[in-house]
mmCIF file of C-alpha atoms in Angstrom:
data_model
loop_
_atom_site.group_PDB
_atom_site.id
_atom_site.type_symbol
_atom_site.label_atom_id
_atom_site.label_comp_id
_atom_site.label_asym_id
_atom_site.label_seq_id
_atom_site.Cartn_x
_atom_site.Cartn_y
_atom_site.Cartn_z
ATOM 1 C CA MET A 177 94.049 81.756 97.331
ATOM 2 C CA THR A 178 93.478 82.237 101.070
ATOM 3 C CA PRO A 179 91.305 79.925 103.182
ATOM 4 C CA ARG A 180 88.563 82.534 103.266
ATOM 5 C CA GLN A 181 88.664 82.964 99.491
ATOM 6 C CA GLY A 182 88.372 79.320 98.510
ATOM 7 C CA GLY A 183 89.764 76.952 101.085
ATOM 8 C CA PHE A 184 86.363 75.301 101.545
ATOM 9 C CA ALA A 185 85.792 74.633 97.849
ATOM 10 C CA PHE A 186 86.803 70.984 98.243
ATOM 11 C CA TRP A 187 83.546 70.344 100.115
ATOM 12 C CA ALA A 188 81.933 70.404 96.664
ATOM 13 C CA LEU A 189 82.974 66.732 96.523
ATOM 14 C CA LEU A 190 79.881 65.999 98.609
ATOM 15 C CA MET A 191 77.894 66.609 95.416
ATOM 16 C CA ALA A 192 79.193 63.217 94.256
ATOM 17 C CA PHE A 193 76.407 61.510 96.244
ATOM 18 C CA PRO A 194 73.508 63.465 94.687
ATOM 19 C CA ILE A 195 75.164 63.050 91.279
ATOM 20 C CA LEU A 196 75.354 59.253 91.684
ATOM 21 C CA GLU A 197 71.729 59.178 92.768
ATOM 22 C CA THR A 198 70.797 61.270 89.737
ATOM 23 C CA VAL A 199 72.685 58.914 87.432
ATOM 24 C CA VAL A 200 70.700 55.995 88.865
ATOM 25 C CA ARG A 201 67.394 57.855 88.656
ATOM 26 C CA PRO A 202 67.904 60.545 86.031
ATOM 27 C CA SER A 203 65.471 63.401 85.561
ATOM 28 C CA VAL A 204 65.624 66.947 84.275
ATOM 29 C CA PRO A 205 64.825 68.544 87.673
ATOM 30 C CA ARG A 206 67.551 66.506 89.361
ATOM 31 C CA TRP A 207 70.197 67.419 86.775
ATOM 32 C CA ALA A 208 69.125 71.054 86.920
ATOM 33 C CA ALA A 209 69.462 70.960 90.712
ATOM 34 C CA VAL A 210 72.929 69.401 90.432
ATOM 35 C CA VAL A 211 74.147 72.085 88.044
ATOM 36 C CA ALA A 212 72.554 74.962 89.980
ATOM 37 C CA ILE A 213 73.756 73.879 93.431
ATOM 38 C CA LEU A 214 77.268 73.022 92.252
ATOM 39 C CA ALA A 215 77.633 76.342 90.403
ATOM 40 C CA LEU A 216 76.265 78.343 93.336
ATOM 41 C CA TYR A 217 78.557 76.531 95.756
ATOM 42 C CA LEU A 218 81.741 77.065 93.742
ATOM 43 C CA TRP A 219 80.884 80.704 92.995
ATOM 44 C CA THR A 220 80.080 81.416 96.649
ATOM 45 C CA ALA A 221 83.245 79.686 97.893
ATOM 46 C CA ARG A 222 85.286 81.781 95.480
ATOM 47 C CA ARG A 223 83.576 85.176 95.779
ATOM 48 C CA GLN A 224 82.313 85.053 99.377
ATOM 49 C CA SER A 225 79.000 86.510 98.214
ATOM 50 C CA HIS A 226 76.180 86.697 100.749
ATOM 51 C CA LEU A 227 73.595 86.857 97.955
ATOM 52 C CA THR A 228 74.694 83.617 96.320
ATOM 53 C CA LEU A 229 75.026 82.068 99.782
ATOM 54 C CA ALA A 230 71.348 82.794 100.386
ATOM 55 C CA LEU A 231 70.441 81.366 96.956
ATOM 56 C CA LEU A 232 72.525 78.277 97.723
ATOM 57 C CA GLY A 233 70.671 77.763 100.994
ATOM 58 C CA VAL A 234 67.280 78.040 99.307
ATOM 59 C CA ALA A 235 68.300 75.693 96.469
ATOM 60 C CA SER A 236 69.761 73.134 98.877
ATOM 61 C CA ALA A 237 66.692 73.194 101.096
ATOM 62 C CA ALA A 238 64.382 72.784 98.100
ATOM 63 C CA ALA A 239 66.421 69.891 96.683
ATOM 64 C CA ALA A 240 66.654 68.106 100.064
ATOM 65 C CA LEU A 241 62.901 68.357 100.623
ATOM 66 C CA ALA A 242 62.052 67.451 97.031
ATOM 67 C CA PHE A 243 64.404 64.528 96.453
ATOM 68 C CA GLY A 244 65.445 63.403 99.958
ATOM 69 C CA GLY A 245 68.084 60.710 100.348
ATOM 70 C CA SER A 246 71.645 61.822 99.629
ATOM 71 C CA TRP A 247 70.463 65.305 98.655
ATOM 72 C CA THR A 248 70.694 66.243 102.319
ATOM 73 C CA PHE A 249 74.447 66.503 101.686
ATOM 74 C CA THR A 250 73.682 69.755 99.868
ATOM 75 C CA LEU A 251 72.497 71.139 103.207
ATOM 76 C CA THR A 252 75.862 70.159 104.687
ATOM 77 C CA MET A 253 77.594 72.071 101.869
ATOM 78 C CA SER A 254 75.469 75.144 102.505
ATOM 79 C CA ALA A 255 76.171 74.930 106.232
ATOM 80 C CA VAL A 256 79.935 74.734 105.608
ATOM 81 C CA LEU A 257 79.924 77.907 103.503
ATOM 82 C CA THR A 258 77.625 79.689 105.947
ATOM 83 C CA GLY A 259 80.105 79.071 108.751
ATOM 84 C CA ALA A 260 83.005 80.094 106.516
ATOM 85 C CA ILE A 261 81.526 83.350 105.218
ATOM 86 C CA VAL A 262 79.435 84.733 108.084
ATOM 87 C CA ARG A 263 81.966 86.304 110.438
ATOM 88 C CA ARG A 264 79.977 87.657 113.387
ATOM 89 C CA TRP A 265 78.666 85.268 116.004
ATOM 90 C CA PRO A 266 74.929 86.049 115.450
ATOM 91 C CA GLY A 267 75.430 84.621 111.959
ATOM 92 C CA VAL A 268 75.621 81.163 113.501
ATOM 93 C CA ALA A 269 71.857 81.424 113.873
ATOM 94 C CA LEU A 270 71.627 81.089 110.079
ATOM 95 C CA LEU A 271 72.548 77.431 110.575
ATOM 96 C CA LEU A 272 69.269 76.789 112.384
ATOM 97 C CA PRO A 273 67.031 76.910 109.272
ATOM 98 C CA LEU A 274 69.376 74.497 107.468
ATOM 99 C CA THR A 275 69.326 72.222 110.522
ATOM 100 C CA ALA A 276 65.545 72.339 110.618
ATOM 101 C CA VAL A 277 65.308 71.445 106.915
ATOM 102 C CA ALA A 278 67.705 68.521 107.459
ATOM 103 C CA ILE A 279 65.538 67.210 110.308
ATOM 104 C CA LEU A 280 62.371 67.629 108.233
ATOM 105 C CA ALA A 281 63.928 65.840 105.244
ATOM 106 C CA ALA A 282 65.040 62.982 107.502
ATOM 107 C CA ILE A 283 61.535 62.691 108.981
ATOM 108 C CA ARG A 284 59.989 62.539 105.506
ATOM 109 C CA THR A 285 62.303 59.665 104.523
ATOM 110 C CA ASP A 286 61.382 57.814 107.732
ATOM 111 C CA VAL A 287 64.953 57.017 108.828
ATOM 112 C CA GLY A 288 64.165 56.683 112.520
ATOM 113 C CA GLY A 289 64.326 59.040 115.475
ATOM 114 C CA LEU A 290 68.054 58.692 116.218
ATOM 115 C CA ASN A 291 69.013 59.172 112.575
ATOM 116 C CA VAL A 292 66.807 62.248 112.420
ATOM 117 C CA ALA A 293 68.710 63.766 115.326
ATOM 118 C CA PHE A 294 72.043 62.847 113.742
ATOM 119 C CA SER A 295 70.997 64.463 110.453
ATOM 120 C CA GLY A 296 70.190 67.769 112.105
ATOM 121 C CA TRP A 297 73.235 67.687 114.372
ATOM 122 C CA GLY A 298 75.534 66.837 111.445
ATOM 123 C CA VAL A 299 74.400 69.843 109.421
ATOM 124 C CA PHE A 300 74.712 72.199 112.388
ATOM 125 C CA VAL A 301 78.222 70.990 113.305
ATOM 126 C CA ALA A 302 79.252 71.121 109.638
ATOM 127 C CA GLY A 303 78.637 74.878 109.771
ATOM 128 C CA LEU A 304 79.835 75.500 113.330
ATOM 129 C CA VAL A 305 83.308 74.001 112.858
ATOM 130 C CA PRO A 306 84.236 76.168 109.819
ATOM 131 C CA TRP A 307 82.930 79.228 111.653
ATOM 132 C CA ILE A 308 85.277 78.485 114.561
ATOM 133 C CA ILE A 309 88.178 77.865 112.179
ATOM 134 C CA VAL A 310 87.599 81.155 110.373
ATOM 135 C CA GLN A 311 87.425 83.013 113.688
ATOM 136 C CA LEU A 312 90.799 81.515 114.592
ATOM 137 C CA TRP A 313 92.236 82.575 111.232
ATOM 138 C CA ASP A 314 90.966 86.127 111.751
ATOM 139 C CA THR A 315 92.354 86.238 115.287
ATOM 140 C CA ILE A 316 95.746 85.017 114.124
ATOM 141 C CA ALA A 317 95.766 87.635 111.349
ATOM 142 C CA GLU A 318 94.912 90.377 113.858
ATOM 143 C CA LEU A 319 97.667 89.186 116.205
ATOM 144 C CA GLN A 320 100.176 89.210 113.371
ATOM 145 C CA ALA A 321 99.121 92.725 112.377
ATOM 146 C CA THR A 322 99.367 93.833 116.011
ATOM 147 C CA ARG A 323 102.829 92.309 116.309
ATOM 148 C CA LYS A 324 103.979 94.197 113.211
ATOM 149 C CA GLU A 325 102.530 97.432 114.561
ATOM 150 C CA LEU A 326 104.200 96.919 117.941
ATOM 151 C CA ALA A 327 107.499 96.277 116.187
ATOM 152 C CA ARG A 328 107.066 99.469 114.164
ATOM 153 C CA VAL A 329 106.256 101.476 117.297
ATOM 154 C CA ALA A 330 109.239 99.966 119.117
ATOM 155 C CA VAL A 331 111.526 101.018 116.270
ATOM 156 C CA SER A 332 110.054 104.526 116.300
ATOM 157 C CA GLU A 333 110.471 104.780 120.071
ATOM 158 C CA GLU A 334 114.072 103.596 119.812
ATOM 159 C CA ARG A 335 114.791 106.141 117.098
ATOM 160 C CA LEU A 336 113.275 108.850 119.275
ATOM 161 C CA ARG A 337 115.332 107.692 122.260
ATOM 162 C CA PHE A 338 118.507 107.638 120.231
ATOM 163 C CA SER A 339 117.931 111.094 118.723
ATOM 164 C CA ARG A 340 117.133 112.465 122.175
ATOM 165 C CA ASP A 341 120.246 110.893 123.704
ATOM 166 C CA LEU A 342 122.404 112.168 120.874
ATOM 167 C CA HIS A 343 120.995 115.667 121.273
ATOM 168 C CA ASP A 344 121.653 115.566 124.998
ATOM 169 C CA LEU A 345 125.205 114.354 124.562
ATOM 170 C CA LEU A 346 126.227 116.730 121.816
ATOM 171 C CA GLY A 347 124.288 119.709 123.173
ATOM 172 C CA HIS A 348 126.076 119.559 126.505
ATOM 173 C CA THR A 349 129.494 118.820 125.047
ATOM 174 C CA LEU A 350 129.340 121.513 122.381
ATOM 175 C CA SER A 351 128.166 124.065 124.934
ATOM 176 C CA VAL A 352 131.196 123.342 127.115
ATOM 177 C CA MET A 353 133.511 123.488 124.117
ATOM 178 C CA VAL A 354 132.088 126.860 123.071
ATOM 179 C CA VAL A 355 132.614 128.237 126.584
ATOM 180 C CA LYS A 356 136.192 126.967 126.704
ATOM 181 C CA ALA A 357 136.899 128.295 123.214
ATOM 182 C CA GLU A 358 135.806 131.749 124.404
ATOM 183 C CA VAL A 359 138.176 131.399 127.350
ATOM 184 C CA VAL A 360 141.009 130.493 124.967
ATOM 185 C CA ARG A 361 140.232 133.542 122.847
ATOM 186 C CA ARG A 362 140.369 135.809 125.890
ATOM 187 C CA LEU A 363 143.535 134.266 127.330
ATOM 188 C CA ALA A 364 145.528 133.876 124.118
ATOM 189 C CA PRO A 365 146.836 137.500 123.935
ATOM 190 C CA SER A 366 147.925 137.645 127.584
ATOM 191 C CA ASP A 367 148.463 134.119 128.929
ATOM 192 C CA GLY A 368 149.467 131.610 126.316
ATOM 193 C CA ALA A 369 150.077 128.798 128.799
ATOM 194 C CA ALA A 370 146.582 129.090 130.287
ATOM 195 C CA ALA A 371 145.095 129.283 126.794
ATOM 196 C CA ALA A 372 146.977 126.115 125.858
ATOM 197 C CA ARG A 373 145.567 124.315 128.876
ATOM 198 C CA GLN A 374 142.046 125.340 127.910
ATOM 199 C CA ALA A 375 142.705 124.202 124.332
ATOM 200 C CA ALA A 376 143.895 120.859 125.698
ATOM 201 C CA ASP A 377 140.638 120.626 127.653
ATOM 202 C CA ILE A 378 138.709 121.243 124.428
ATOM 203 C CA GLU A 379 140.636 118.422 122.767
ATOM 204 C CA GLU A 380 139.900 116.072 125.665
ATOM 205 C CA ILE A 381 136.232 117.012 125.713
ATOM 206 C CA GLY A 382 136.037 116.340 121.979
ATOM 207 C CA ARG A 383 137.571 112.895 122.467
ATOM 208 C CA GLN A 384 135.120 112.148 125.270
ATOM 209 C CA ALA A 385 132.258 113.278 123.042
ATOM 210 C CA LEU A 386 133.330 110.828 120.357
ATOM 211 C CA THR A 387 133.411 108.039 122.932
ATOM 212 C CA GLN A 388 129.982 108.982 124.267
ATOM 213 C CA VAL A 389 128.457 109.141 120.796
ATOM 214 C CA ARG A 390 129.834 105.690 119.994
ATOM 215 C CA ALA A 391 128.419 104.426 123.280
ATOM 216 C CA ALA A 392 125.050 106.025 122.496
ATOM 217 C CA VAL A 393 124.862 104.044 119.266
ATOM 218 C CA THR A 394 125.044 100.832 121.296
ATOM 219 C CA GLY A 395 122.362 101.911 123.759
ATOM 220 C CA TYR A 396 124.393 103.978 126.211
ATOM 221 C CA ARG A 397 122.069 105.984 128.452
ATOM 222 C CA GLY A 398 124.282 108.114 130.659
ATOM 223 C CA ARG A 399 127.558 108.261 132.571
ATOM 224 C CA GLY A 400 125.940 108.342 135.990
ATOM 225 C CA LEU A 401 125.377 111.051 138.571
ATOM 226 C CA ALA A 402 128.898 111.270 139.983
ATOM 227 C CA ALA A 403 130.498 111.674 136.545
ATOM 228 C CA GLU A 404 127.938 114.276 135.511
ATOM 229 C CA LEU A 405 128.430 116.267 138.725
ATOM 230 C CA ALA A 406 132.194 116.329 138.135
ATOM 231 C CA SER A 407 131.642 117.418 134.544
ATOM 232 C CA ALA A 408 129.161 120.060 135.688
ATOM 233 C CA ARG A 409 131.673 121.463 138.175
ATOM 234 C CA ASP A 410 134.310 121.826 135.435
ATOM 235 C CA ALA A 411 131.875 123.324 132.949
ATOM 236 C CA LEU A 412 130.426 125.865 135.376
ATOM 237 C CA THR A 413 133.874 126.876 136.608
ATOM 238 C CA ALA A 414 135.038 127.415 133.029
ATOM 239 C CA ALA A 415 131.948 129.559 132.405
ATOM 240 C CA GLY A 416 132.669 131.677 135.486
ATOM 241 C CA ILE A 417 129.655 130.410 137.426
ATOM 242 C CA GLU A 418 130.089 129.545 141.104
ATOM 243 C CA LEU A 419 128.730 126.117 142.032
ATOM 244 C CA THR A 420 127.216 125.135 145.381
ATOM 245 C CA LEU A 421 126.773 121.387 145.660
ATOM 246 C CA ARG A 422 124.770 119.571 148.324
ATOM 247 C CA ASP A 423 125.158 115.865 147.627
ATOM 248 C CA PRO A 424 124.688 113.248 150.374
ATOM 249 C CA GLU A 425 126.913 110.859 148.373
ATOM 250 C CA ARG A 426 124.638 107.944 149.097
ATOM 251 C CA PRO A 427 124.506 105.028 146.624
ATOM 252 C CA LEU A 428 121.528 105.102 144.309
ATOM 253 C CA PRO A 429 119.918 102.372 142.192
ATOM 254 C CA PRO A 430 121.502 102.281 138.711
ATOM 255 C CA GLU A 431 118.313 103.455 137.003
ATOM 256 C CA THR A 432 117.886 106.405 139.362
ATOM 257 C CA ASP A 433 121.572 107.263 139.126
ATOM 258 C CA ALA A 434 121.410 107.325 135.316
ATOM 259 C CA LEU A 435 118.253 109.453 135.230
ATOM 260 C CA LEU A 436 119.587 112.011 137.717
ATOM 261 C CA GLY A 437 122.820 112.101 135.729
ATOM 262 C CA TRP A 438 120.842 113.162 132.682
ATOM 263 C CA ALA A 439 119.025 115.748 134.799
ATOM 264 C CA VAL A 440 122.340 117.282 135.929
ATOM 265 C CA ARG A 441 123.606 117.307 132.352
ATOM 266 C CA GLU A 442 120.523 119.065 131.002
ATOM 267 C CA GLY A 443 120.150 121.441 133.923
ATOM 268 C CA VAL A 444 123.771 122.601 133.815
ATOM 269 C CA THR A 445 123.668 122.917 130.023
ATOM 270 C CA ASN A 446 120.622 125.130 130.404
ATOM 271 C CA VAL A 447 122.407 127.271 133.017
ATOM 272 C CA ILE A 448 125.464 127.756 130.803
ATOM 273 C CA ARG A 449 123.496 128.499 127.654
ATOM 274 C CA HIS A 450 120.654 130.698 128.752
ATOM 275 C CA SER A 451 120.841 131.970 132.295
ATOM 276 C CA THR A 452 123.662 134.581 132.405
ATOM 277 C CA ALA A 453 123.913 133.408 136.017
ATOM 278 C CA ARG A 454 126.696 134.058 138.504
ATOM 279 C CA THR A 455 125.874 131.195 140.888
ATOM 280 C CA CYS A 456 124.292 127.762 140.560
ATOM 281 C CA ALA A 457 123.157 125.420 143.336
ATOM 282 C CA ILE A 458 122.687 121.685 142.878
ATOM 283 C CA THR A 459 120.900 119.940 145.743
ATOM 284 C CA LEU A 460 120.174 116.232 146.024
ATOM 285 C CA VAL A 461 117.851 114.835 148.696
ATOM 286 C CA VAL A 462 117.650 111.059 149.078
ATOM 287 C CA GLY A 463 114.873 109.321 150.991
ATOM 288 C CA ASP A 464 112.359 106.758 149.736
ATOM 289 C CA GLY A 465 113.244 108.130 146.326
ATOM 290 C CA ALA A 466 115.493 110.975 145.258
ATOM 291 C CA GLU A 467 114.899 114.637 144.432
ATOM 292 C CA LEU A 468 117.363 116.775 142.531
ATOM 293 C CA THR A 469 117.118 120.566 142.332
ATOM 294 C CA ILE A 470 119.229 122.831 140.133
ATOM 295 C CA ALA A 471 118.735 126.554 140.686
ATOM 296 C CA ASP A 472 120.593 129.622 139.392
ATOM 297 C CA ASP A 473 120.382 133.366 139.918
ATOM 298 C CA GLY A 474 120.228 134.277 136.248
ATOM 299 C CA ALA A 475 117.631 135.988 134.150
ATOM 300 C CA GLY A 476 115.354 132.971 133.872
ATOM 301 C CA ILE A 477 113.590 131.850 130.714
ATOM 302 C CA GLY A 478 110.741 133.907 129.361
ATOM 303 C CA THR A 479 109.268 131.396 126.920
ATOM 304 C CA GLY A 480 109.080 128.350 129.235
ATOM 305 C CA ILE A 481 110.037 124.809 128.563
ATOM 306 C CA SER A 482 108.040 124.493 125.411
ATOM 307 C CA GLY A 483 109.574 127.584 123.893
ATOM 308 C CA THR A 484 112.720 127.926 121.902
ATOM 309 C CA ALA A 485 114.702 129.394 124.739
ATOM 310 C CA SER A 486 114.805 126.171 126.667
ATOM 311 C CA GLY A 487 115.537 123.968 123.655
ATOM 312 C CA ASN A 488 114.648 120.307 123.304
ATOM 313 C CA GLY A 489 116.872 118.996 126.106
ATOM 314 C CA LEU A 490 114.534 119.777 128.988
ATOM 315 C CA GLY A 491 111.567 118.512 126.980
ATOM 316 C CA GLY A 492 113.342 115.200 126.448
ATOM 317 C CA LEU A 493 114.283 115.066 130.131
ATOM 318 C CA ARG A 494 110.668 115.651 131.102
ATOM 319 C CA GLU A 495 109.602 112.727 128.889
ATOM 320 C CA ARG A 496 112.172 110.473 130.576
ATOM 321 C CA VAL A 497 111.152 111.483 134.076
ATOM 322 C CA GLU A 498 107.431 111.103 133.417
ATOM 323 C CA ALA A 499 108.020 107.730 131.750
ATOM 324 C CA ALA A 500 109.749 106.630 134.971
ATOM 325 C CA GLY A 501 106.789 107.794 137.060
ATOM 326 C CA GLY A 502 108.743 110.721 138.491
ATOM 327 C CA ARG A 503 108.005 114.411 139.027
ATOM 328 C CA PHE A 504 109.359 117.121 136.764
ATOM 329 C CA ALA A 505 109.130 120.873 137.308
ATOM 330 C CA ALA A 506 111.043 123.630 135.567
ATOM 331 C CA GLY A 507 110.467 127.342 135.421
ATOM 332 C CA ASN A 508 111.428 130.738 136.718
ATOM 333 C CA ALA A 509 111.797 130.903 140.500
ATOM 334 C CA PRO A 510 109.778 133.557 142.422
ATOM 335 C CA ALA A 511 112.968 135.154 143.747
ATOM 336 C CA GLY A 512 114.520 135.192 140.282
ATOM 337 C CA GLY A 513 116.569 132.790 138.248
ATOM 338 C CA PHE A 514 115.586 129.389 136.931
ATOM 339 C CA ARG A 515 114.797 126.252 138.927
ATOM 340 C CA LEU A 516 114.734 122.639 137.735
ATOM 341 C CA THR A 517 113.372 119.918 140.034
ATOM 342 C CA VAL A 518 113.363 116.211 139.270
ATOM 343 C CA GLY A 519 111.835 113.748 141.704
ATOM 344 C CA VAL A 520 112.444 110.048 141.070
ATOM 345 C CA PRO A 521 110.501 107.367 142.953
ATOM 346 C CA GLU A 522 112.353 104.440 144.446
ATOM 347 C CA GLY A 523 113.230 101.832 141.839
ATOM 348 C CA ALA A 524 112.300 104.048 138.886
ATOM 349 C CA THR A 525 113.481 102.957 135.445
ATOM 350 C CA PRO A 526 114.060 105.702 132.879
#
């Protein structure tokens, strides 16, 4: 049983005072009022019914005005349930009629001006305090639900990040391995030594991929710009694509370095997979932030980033860059080929 379902039922003990008064001065109307008010109170506390709450208020007001004395405690009981059941703040106004009846009953019994004020104030506070308590319970419940939802979203975001990182890692590595395997196939009939060296490279790349995947499981987010540029040089050379690199070799913040490393990885993977390019230029400009451009002279991509030709890698990169407050642009260049531009503001966190 939750507090809202029946936590205020114990206030029915206040009926002990009207019951004692009825025992001293028994009458059928008094006993009928005891049974009716007690039943309405317990039913309303259990079922949270607005209809029985209204009936309880009417019965309590009638009994307090008719019998006076300790029967004003029934108004306190009605006020308690009104504060417990009525959730919106305008409902507090429902306490005013009960307060007015309490004041009128006190005046009729001639208890004195100060006692009259205390009677009305006691009934009003008896309803106001439970209303505040219930609001706190509701707020706590909403906060707990929000915390659970935030935890669920955080898990979903982490799963998305991990799947995106894993795709980036394996997509790049497998692309390089495919290119080198083609080189081995071409060299094997004529140059066994060169083919063996390429096969050894494939083995080393596979080992590195295993290491990177293990690191990704523990939250690894990239090898950094310098490592990715070196890997890009090897991959493009193996694919027969000439690389032009313009890198100021200035130190970058770790977050920017990691994000641009991912950009190089995805851009070069895209060049190797889809461009049929002969040359590729990677340019890095560092100022207040950093801007990386990867351009090739290939056939470009007809379907754009959202299409199947570009795959999911560039889409994931765009999400990372935009999440860091950076600029992302990718598409066919006017003079031909494909151009990827990533601008990262100073201090960006991917």
